[in-house]
XYZ file of C-alpha atoms in Angstrom:
230
model
C -10.843 7.901 -28.600
C -10.917 10.280 -25.694
C -7.987 12.379 -25.332
C -5.182 11.764 -22.710
C -4.818 14.918 -20.658
C -1.851 15.788 -18.466
C -3.251 17.599 -15.385
C -0.202 18.123 -13.251
C 3.553 17.487 -12.960
C 6.029 17.274 -10.198
C 9.594 16.205 -9.546
C 10.766 13.672 -7.006
C 13.799 14.354 -4.721
C 15.637 11.822 -6.857
C 14.839 13.794 -10.039
C 12.148 11.539 -11.461
C 9.042 13.026 -13.273
C 5.714 12.347 -11.447
C 2.661 13.259 -13.508
C -1.132 12.926 -13.308
C -3.269 12.309 -16.290
C -6.908 12.018 -17.059
C -8.758 10.176 -19.838
C -12.560 10.373 -19.732
C -13.329 9.637 -16.190
C -10.215 7.783 -15.286
C -7.160 9.005 -13.781
C -3.413 7.790 -14.077
C -0.244 8.466 -12.243
C 2.969 8.016 -14.186
C 6.735 7.945 -12.929
C 9.108 8.732 -15.671
C 6.519 7.937 -18.343
C 5.725 4.502 -16.833
C 2.188 3.942 -15.375
C 2.292 3.456 -11.642
C -1.525 3.317 -11.032
C -4.851 4.143 -12.343
C -8.559 4.178 -11.394
C -9.025 1.707 -14.326
C -7.005 -1.016 -12.593
C -7.655 -0.854 -8.819
C -8.930 -4.085 -7.693
C -5.606 -5.485 -6.354
C -4.877 -2.252 -4.510
C -8.279 -2.630 -2.564
C -7.433 -6.439 -2.180
C -4.165 -5.457 -0.308
C -6.334 -4.248 2.507
C -9.170 -6.911 2.430
C -6.664 -9.790 2.339
C -4.601 -8.410 5.079
C -7.778 -8.030 7.277
C -8.700 -11.666 6.593
C -5.232 -12.713 7.625
C -5.177 -10.675 10.742
C -8.593 -11.812 12.165
C -10.499 -9.898 14.658
C -8.750 -7.162 16.541
C -10.862 -4.748 18.612
C -8.766 -1.663 18.175
C -6.359 -2.241 15.265
C -3.618 0.078 14.373
C -2.705 -0.051 10.703
C 0.087 1.531 8.666
C -0.386 2.038 4.912
C 2.642 2.938 2.937
C 1.810 4.836 -0.207
C -1.521 6.626 -0.756
C -1.586 5.914 -4.552
C -5.138 6.849 -5.752
C -6.670 5.887 -2.427
C -7.989 2.524 -3.110
C -6.099 0.633 -0.278
C -7.059 3.544 2.127
C -10.722 3.246 1.257
C -10.935 -0.547 1.465
C -9.165 -0.544 4.863
C -11.584 2.254 6.210
C -14.445 0.087 5.240
C -13.101 -2.657 7.553
C -11.779 -0.550 10.272
C -13.826 -0.561 13.466
C -14.696 2.878 15.159
C -11.845 2.449 17.723
C -9.274 1.626 15.115
C -6.727 3.956 13.658
C -4.974 4.126 10.268
C -1.661 5.961 9.565
C -0.967 6.652 5.905
C 2.674 7.439 5.094
C 2.972 9.287 1.668
C 6.374 10.593 0.582
C 5.066 12.918 -2.024
C 2.688 15.751 -0.910
C 1.700 16.413 -4.380
C 0.007 12.842 -4.441
C -2.077 13.929 -1.428
C -2.992 17.160 -3.139
C -4.065 15.191 -6.349
C -6.186 12.963 -4.331
C -7.877 15.849 -2.522
C -8.512 17.686 -5.766
C -9.650 14.832 -8.118
C -10.644 11.874 -6.148
C -13.673 12.595 -3.932
C -13.786 9.182 -2.246
C -10.091 9.268 -1.148
C -10.511 13.017 -0.180
C -13.231 11.999 2.053
C -11.293 9.133 3.628
C -8.374 11.430 4.334
C -10.764 13.615 6.480
C -11.964 10.494 8.449
C -11.158 11.050 12.161
C -9.507 7.674 12.424
C -6.870 8.515 9.715
C -3.593 10.155 10.342
C -1.784 11.390 7.294
C 2.122 11.513 7.670
C 4.142 13.246 4.942
C 7.153 10.839 5.295
C 8.886 7.824 3.830
C 7.057 4.785 5.168
C 10.518 3.256 5.875
C 11.270 6.038 8.328
C 7.889 5.527 9.932
C 8.613 1.793 10.350
C 12.115 2.323 11.597
C 10.848 4.637 14.472
C 7.999 2.264 15.540
C 8.150 -0.511 18.163
C 5.268 -2.933 18.771
C 2.958 -0.246 17.255
C 0.991 -1.857 14.344
C -1.372 -4.748 13.874
C -0.893 -4.504 10.098
C 1.551 -2.814 7.730
C 0.374 -2.521 4.101
C 2.946 -1.465 1.456
C 2.100 -0.399 -2.050
C 5.104 1.892 -2.885
C 6.776 -0.212 -5.697
C 6.111 -2.549 -8.469
C 7.533 -5.417 -6.383
C 10.251 -6.211 -3.792
C 12.785 -6.156 -6.604
C 11.268 -3.454 -8.808
C 11.532 -0.175 -6.973
C 10.144 3.056 -7.968
C 12.771 4.901 -6.003
C 16.219 3.277 -5.440
C 15.945 4.266 -1.750
C 13.008 1.784 -1.374
C 15.301 -1.185 -1.689
C 16.062 -1.083 1.970
C 12.351 -1.940 2.762
C 12.756 -5.431 1.442
C 16.200 -6.444 2.710
C 17.184 -7.973 5.974
C 17.447 -4.767 7.843
C 14.025 -3.574 6.435
C 12.308 -6.795 7.454
C 13.896 -6.612 10.843
C 12.394 -3.191 11.317
C 8.967 -4.487 10.145
C 9.249 -7.138 12.905
C 9.916 -4.590 15.552
C 7.102 -2.389 14.411
C 4.515 -5.178 14.292
C 2.704 -6.390 17.283
C 2.936 -10.253 17.942
C -0.056 -11.154 15.891
C 0.617 -8.632 13.125
C 0.497 -8.897 9.377
C 2.759 -7.531 6.794
C 1.159 -7.182 3.263
C 2.916 -6.069 0.114
C 1.549 -5.282 -3.299
C 3.624 -6.587 -6.364
C 3.145 -6.612 -9.946
C 4.541 -10.204 -10.103
C 5.447 -13.221 -7.988
C 8.953 -13.433 -6.500
C 10.082 -16.713 -5.056
C 13.304 -15.262 -3.726
C 11.501 -12.745 -1.633
C 9.304 -15.420 -0.130
C 12.504 -17.234 0.841
C 13.887 -14.020 2.329
C 10.748 -13.567 4.379
C 10.934 -17.137 5.713
C 14.625 -16.677 6.631
C 13.746 -13.487 8.438
C 11.205 -14.623 10.975
C 7.990 -14.555 8.866
C 5.501 -17.141 7.767
C 4.516 -15.986 4.234
C 1.960 -16.888 1.603
C 0.925 -15.314 -1.593
C -2.498 -14.434 -3.242
C -2.813 -13.823 -6.968
C -5.451 -11.195 -7.636
C -6.765 -9.695 -10.924
C -6.136 -6.122 -11.642
C -9.794 -5.401 -12.733
C -11.988 -7.730 -10.670
C -12.225 -10.917 -12.727
C -10.053 -9.676 -15.585
C -6.955 -8.013 -16.408
C -3.246 -8.732 -15.295
C -2.648 -10.813 -12.297
C -0.882 -9.132 -9.364
C 0.580 -10.679 -6.275
C -0.090 -9.831 -2.654
C 2.505 -11.154 -0.206
C 0.876 -11.812 3.189
C 3.234 -12.447 6.047
C 2.885 -13.077 9.768
C 5.549 -13.337 12.448
C 6.693 -17.004 12.541
C 5.746 -17.606 16.187
C 2.369 -15.882 15.925
C -1.227 -17.226 15.834
C -4.340 -15.531 14.515
C -7.437 -14.848 16.540
C -9.362 -12.434 18.807
C -7.215 -10.164 21.140
C -7.088 -6.647 22.474
C -4.538 -4.269 21.134
């Protein structure tokens, strides 16, 4: 068996240990000893972008917010779909994660250099809270689910105030997409009661195999989907 190497370590503001590991050609990010993401299981992270695009429909100049860079799979998938006039904001709380992508992940390093991409070193919740009618899509992959937070401070993203902030930040035909390690019926109910029309997609972690992950897709309850200018 190939050795499991620890390449880098960092501490979050809340005191958690964030570590980067490599085994063979694969990379893994752990938080307090728990695997957050890896290059071995990345299909659902890319699907977060592709499913959101399918839900959104055609927009000539889309503005998209991605919360959480991870290992860059959502970013790379979104860039493949983003038209030349589109723009993509990536909010990543941990600068070290950006550094790891630039050093070890050639594909995501190239994506971060794309002229359509703006990297913001900030909590995605803060970006959402200060945005009004700004985004056509908001893609969140910062936790293991709406009730399984990597950081306690992320809880506010999924509550009533957090969803109200998302509503304000989205344009009328906008889409909210959230990655989760598991289904959550109570969160679907919360989305409905806070002005969204939600649905879920079950996606394999490794293409046609591996664990099933959940993608929450939600549009504003009064919105329709189709061609429009942004």
